[in-house]
Coordinates of C-alpha atoms in Angstrom, one line a residue:
X1 CA 0.0 0.0 0.0
X2 CA 2.8 2.4 0.9
X3 CA 4.5 1.6 -2.4
X4 CA 1.4 2.5 -4.4
X5 CA 1.1 5.8 -2.6
X6 CA 4.7 6.6 -3.2
X7 CA 4.4 5.8 -6.9
X8 CA 1.2 7.8 -7.2
X9 CA 2.7 10.9 -5.5
X10 CA 5.9 10.6 -7.5
X11 CA 3.8 10.4 -10.7
X12 CA 1.8 13.5 -9.8
X13 CA 5.0 15.5 -8.9
X14 CA 6.6 14.3 -12.2
X15 CA 3.8 15.9 -14.2
X16 CA 4.5 19.2 -12.5
X17 CA 8.2 18.9 -13.3
X18 CA 7.5 18.0 -16.9
X19 CA 5.1 21.0 -17.1
X20 CA 7.8 23.3 -15.8
X21 CA 10.3 21.9 -18.4
X22 CA 7.6 22.3 -21.0
X23 CA 7.2 26.0 -20.0
X24 CA 11.0 26.6 -20.3
X25 CA 11.3 24.8 -23.6
X26 CA 8.6 26.8 -25.3
X27 CA 5.7 25.8 -27.5
X28 CA 7.8 24.5 -30.4
X29 CA 9.0 21.5 -28.4
X30 CA 6.3 18.9 -27.7
X31 CA 6.4 17.2 -24.3
X32 CA 3.4 14.9 -25.1
X33 CA 5.4 11.7 -24.7
X34 CA 6.9 12.8 -21.4
X35 CA 3.5 13.7 -20.0
X36 CA 2.3 10.2 -20.8
X37 CA 5.0 8.5 -18.8
X38 CA 3.7 9.2 -15.3
X39 CA 0.2 8.4 -16.4
X40 CA 1.4 5.0 -17.6
X41 CA 3.4 4.3 -14.5
X42 CA 0.6 5.2 -12.1
X43 CA -2.0 3.2 -14.0
X44 CA 0.3 0.1 -14.1
X45 CA 1.4 0.1 -10.5
X46 CA -1.5 1.8 -8.8
X47 CA -4.7 1.3 -10.8
X48 CA -7.1 2.9 -13.2
X49 CA -8.4 5.5 -10.8
X50 CA -5.0 6.7 -9.9
X51 CA -3.9 6.8 -13.5
X52 CA -6.9 9.0 -14.4
X53 CA -6.1 11.4 -11.6
X54 CA -2.5 11.7 -12.9
X55 CA -4.0 12.1 -16.4
X56 CA -6.0 15.1 -15.0
X57 CA -2.8 16.5 -13.5
X58 CA -0.9 16.1 -16.8
X59 CA -3.7 17.8 -18.7
X60 CA -4.0 20.7 -16.3
X61 CA -0.2 21.1 -16.3
X62 CA -0.1 21.2 -20.1
X63 CA -3.0 23.6 -20.3
X64 CA -1.5 26.1 -17.9
X65 CA 1.9 26.0 -19.7
X66 CA 0.2 26.7 -23.1
X67 CA -2.0 29.4 -21.6
X68 CA 1.0 31.3 -20.3
X69 CA 3.2 30.5 -23.4
X70 CA 0.9 31.2 -26.4
X71 CA 2.7 33.3 -28.9
X72 CA 0.4 32.3 -31.8
X73 CA -2.6 33.6 -29.9
X74 CA -4.8 30.5 -30.0
X75 CA -8.4 31.1 -28.9
X76 CA -9.6 29.6 -25.6
X77 CA -11.9 27.3 -27.6
X78 CA -9.0 25.9 -29.5
X79 CA -6.9 25.5 -26.4
X80 CA -9.7 23.9 -24.5
X81 CA -10.3 21.4 -27.4
X82 CA -6.6 20.6 -27.5
X83 CA -6.6 20.0 -23.8
X84 CA -9.7 17.8 -24.0
X85 CA -8.1 15.7 -26.8
X86 CA -4.9 15.3 -24.7
X87 CA -6.9 14.3 -21.7
X88 CA -8.7 11.7 -23.7
X89 CA -5.4 10.3 -24.9
X90 CA -4.1 10.2 -21.3
X91 CA -7.2 8.5 -20.0
X92 CA -7.1 6.0 -22.8
X93 CA -3.5 5.2 -21.8
X94 CA -4.4 4.9 -18.1
X95 CA -7.4 2.7 -18.9
X96 CA -5.6 0.4 -21.3
X97 CA -2.5 0.0 -19.2
X98 CA -4.5 -0.6 -16.0
X99 CA -6.5 -3.4 -17.7
X100 CA -3.2 -5.0 -18.9
X101 CA -1.8 -4.8 -15.4
X102 CA -5.0 -6.4 -14.0
X103 CA -4.9 -9.2 -16.5
X104 CA -1.2 -9.9 -15.8
X105 CA -1.9 -10.0 -12.1
X106 CA -4.9 -12.3 -12.6
X107 CA -2.8 -14.7 -14.8
X108 CA 0.0 -14.7 -12.1
X109 CA -2.6 -15.6 -9.4
X110 CA -3.9 -18.4 -11.5
X111 CA -0.4 -19.7 -12.2
X112 CA 0.4 -19.6 -8.5
X113 CA -2.9 -21.3 -7.7
X114 CA -2.2 -24.1 -10.2
X115 CA 1.3 -24.7 -8.7
X116 CA 0.4 -24.4 -5.0
X117 CA -0.9 -26.9 -2.5
X118 CA -4.0 -25.3 -1.2
X119 CA -3.7 -26.6 2.3
X120 CA 0.0 -25.8 3.0
X121 CA 1.0 -23.2 0.5
X122 CA 3.9 -25.2 -0.6
X123 CA 4.4 -26.3 -4.2
X124 CA 2.2 -29.2 -5.1
X125 CA 3.5 -32.5 -6.4
X126 CA 3.5 -31.5 -10.1
X127 CA 5.0 -28.1 -9.6
X128 CA 7.7 -29.4 -7.3
X129 CA 8.7 -32.0 -9.9
X130 CA 9.0 -29.3 -12.6
X131 CA 11.1 -27.1 -10.4
X132 CA 13.4 -29.9 -9.2
X133 CA 13.9 -31.1 -12.8
X134 CA 14.9 -27.6 -13.8
X135 CA 17.4 -27.6 -10.9
X136 CA 18.7 -31.0 -12.0
X137 CA 19.3 -29.7 -15.5
X138 CA 21.2 -26.8 -14.1
X139 CA 23.3 -29.1 -11.8
X140 CA 24.2 -31.3 -14.8
X141 CA 25.1 -28.3 -16.9
X142 CA 27.4 -26.7 -14.3
X143 CA 28.4 -29.9 -12.6
X144 CA 27.0 -28.7 -9.2
X145 CA 26.0 -31.0 -6.3
X146 CA 22.3 -31.3 -5.5
X147 CA 20.5 -32.8 -2.5
X148 CA 17.0 -34.0 -2.3
X149 CA 15.2 -34.8 1.0
X150 CA 12.1 -36.9 1.5
X151 CA 10.3 -36.1 4.7
X152 CA 7.6 -38.2 6.3
X153 CA 5.8 -37.4 9.5
X154 CA 5.9 -40.2 12.2
X155 CA 2.6 -41.0 13.9
X156 CA 0.6 -38.6 11.8
X157 CA -2.2 -41.1 11.3
X158 CA -2.7 -41.1 15.1
X159 CA -3.4 -37.4 15.1
X160 CA -6.1 -37.8 12.4
X161 CA -7.6 -40.8 14.2
X162 CA -7.7 -39.3 17.7
X163 CA -8.0 -35.5 17.1
X164 CA -9.8 -35.3 13.7
X165 CA -8.8 -34.3 10.2
X166 CA -9.1 -30.6 11.0
X167 CA -6.4 -30.9 13.6
X168 CA -4.4 -33.0 11.2
X169 CA -4.6 -30.3 8.6
X170 CA -3.5 -27.7 11.1
X171 CA -0.5 -29.8 11.9
X172 CA 0.4 -30.1 8.2
X173 CA 0.2 -26.3 7.9
X174 CA 2.5 -25.8 10.9
X175 CA 5.0 -28.3 9.5
X176 CA 5.0 -26.5 6.2
X177 CA 5.6 -23.2 7.8
X178 CA 8.4 -24.7 9.8
X179 CA 10.1 -26.2 6.8
X180 CA 9.9 -22.8 4.9
X181 CA 11.5 -21.0 7.9
X182 CA 14.2 -23.6 8.3
X183 CA 15.5 -23.7 4.7
X184 CA 17.1 -21.1 2.4
X185 CA 15.1 -19.0 0.1
X186 CA 16.9 -20.7 -2.8
X187 CA 15.8 -24.1 -1.7
X188 CA 12.6 -25.7 -3.1
X189 CA 9.9 -27.2 -0.8
X190 CA 6.8 -29.1 -1.8
X191 CA 4.1 -31.4 -0.5
X192 CA 4.1 -34.6 -2.5
X193 CA 1.6 -36.7 -0.5
X194 CA -0.7 -36.6 2.5
X195 CA 2.0 -36.2 5.2
X196 CA 4.9 -36.4 2.9
X197 CA 7.1 -33.4 2.0
X198 CA 10.3 -33.0 -0.1
X199 CA 13.0 -30.3 -0.2
X200 CA 15.5 -29.8 -3.0
X201 CA 18.7 -28.1 -1.8
X202 CA 20.3 -26.5 -4.8
X203 CA 24.1 -26.5 -5.1
X204 CA 24.4 -28.5 -1.9
X205 CA 26.8 -31.3 -1.2
X206 CA 26.6 -34.1 1.4
X207 CA 28.1 -32.2 4.3
X208 CA 26.0 -29.1 3.7
X209 CA 22.9 -31.3 3.4
X210 CA 23.7 -32.9 6.7
X211 CA 23.9 -29.5 8.4
X212 CA 20.7 -28.3 6.7
X213 CA 18.7 -31.5 7.6
X214 CA 20.0 -31.5 11.2
X215 CA 18.8 -27.9 11.5
X216 CA 15.5 -28.8 10.0
X217 CA 15.0 -31.7 12.4
X218 CA 15.8 -29.5 15.4
X219 CA 13.4 -26.8 14.2
X220 CA 10.6 -29.4 13.7
X221 CA 11.3 -30.8 17.2
X222 CA 11.0 -27.4 18.7
X223 CA 7.8 -26.6 16.9
X224 CA 6.1 -29.9 17.8
X225 CA 7.2 -29.8 21.5
X226 CA 6.0 -26.2 21.9
X227 CA 2.7 -26.9 20.1
X228 CA 2.0 -30.3 21.9
X229 CA 2.0 -32.4 18.7
X230 CA 3.0 -36.1 19.4
X231 CA 4.8 -36.5 16.0
X232 CA 8.3 -36.5 14.7
X233 CA 9.8 -36.7 11.3
X234 CA 11.9 -39.3 9.4
X235 CA 14.0 -37.9 6.6
X236 CA 15.8 -39.6 3.7
X237 CA 18.4 -37.6 1.8
X238 CA 20.2 -38.3 -1.4
X239 CA 23.0 -36.2 -2.8
X240 CA 24.1 -36.1 -6.4
X241 CA 27.7 -35.1 -6.6
X242 CA 27.8 -34.2 -10.3
X243 CA 25.5 -36.1 -12.7
X244 CA 22.0 -36.4 -11.4
X245 CA 19.7 -39.3 -12.1
X246 CA 16.1 -38.9 -13.2
X247 CA 13.7 -37.2 -10.8
X248 CA 11.8 -40.4 -10.1
X249 CA 15.0 -42.3 -9.4
X250 CA 16.3 -39.6 -7.2
X251 CA 13.0 -39.4 -5.2
X252 CA 12.9 -43.2 -5.0
X253 CA 16.4 -43.3 -3.4
X254 CA 15.5 -40.6 -0.9
X255 CA 12.3 -42.5 -0.1
X256 CA 14.3 -45.6 0.6
X257 CA 16.6 -43.6 3.0
X258 CA 13.5 -42.3 4.7
X259 CA 12.3 -45.9 5.4
X260 CA 15.7 -46.7 6.8
X261 CA 15.4 -43.8 9.2
X262 CA 12.0 -45.1 10.3
X263 CA 13.5 -48.6 10.9
X264 CA 16.2 -47.1 13.0
X265 CA 13.8 -45.5 15.5
X266 CA 12.3 -42.5 13.6
X267 CA 13.0 -38.8 14.3
X268 CA 16.2 -39.1 12.4
X269 CA 17.7 -38.8 9.0
X270 CA 19.6 -41.2 6.7
X271 CA 21.9 -40.0 3.9
X272 CA 23.3 -41.4 0.8
X273 CA 25.6 -39.8 -1.9
X274 CA 25.6 -41.0 -5.6

């Protein structure tokens, strides 16, 4: 909201500055294009109404400049008509640009909705796969390491059975929030099943992955103990040193490591490097 106000105020002030420059340059130099710039910016970033307000300011600024700098002696009727046509052009710019901005934002919202798991806000299974495969291609190209973690909640079914699905959903939301807070902004997190999550650690070797997963486990333990959830997490991690396998094969290896972690008592992580 503050950003919109700043852009709107800056656009309005800009029309005054352009008007003063227009006055200094004289009637023989057209500033039409410059007047249109703040109208365009305010309409794109602020909206149609703000764009029209700036269009009014640009028109008034132009009219005052030409009224005080009118060597050809144009009549008031001619000047009024010219001002009206310029106002119409500015309003058309504001209206068209604002519609384009609305359409772009709507398309972006739809894209995010199609990629996002509605319950947790993480990437859904398909979007996670796409993002990880892009990262795997990058790892192959530049010969970077990459680590993939498969996370499964221990005793989650007991929560659903004893406390209800609404409480289970709340647990999944809290786990997702904890994962996002524990990983880097460059890492990729997704929900790939009911109580199954996955995290792709870009450009991350085995030692770095161990540190990241240990931090994640501790963060999850703190969250569950403070919130009273009787659950833990078992995590399987696979690290590609240079050449990554396919996504399905990589996820399968991480899944196997996760089951090893469960067999060893849960609430732990198992690692493998390939």
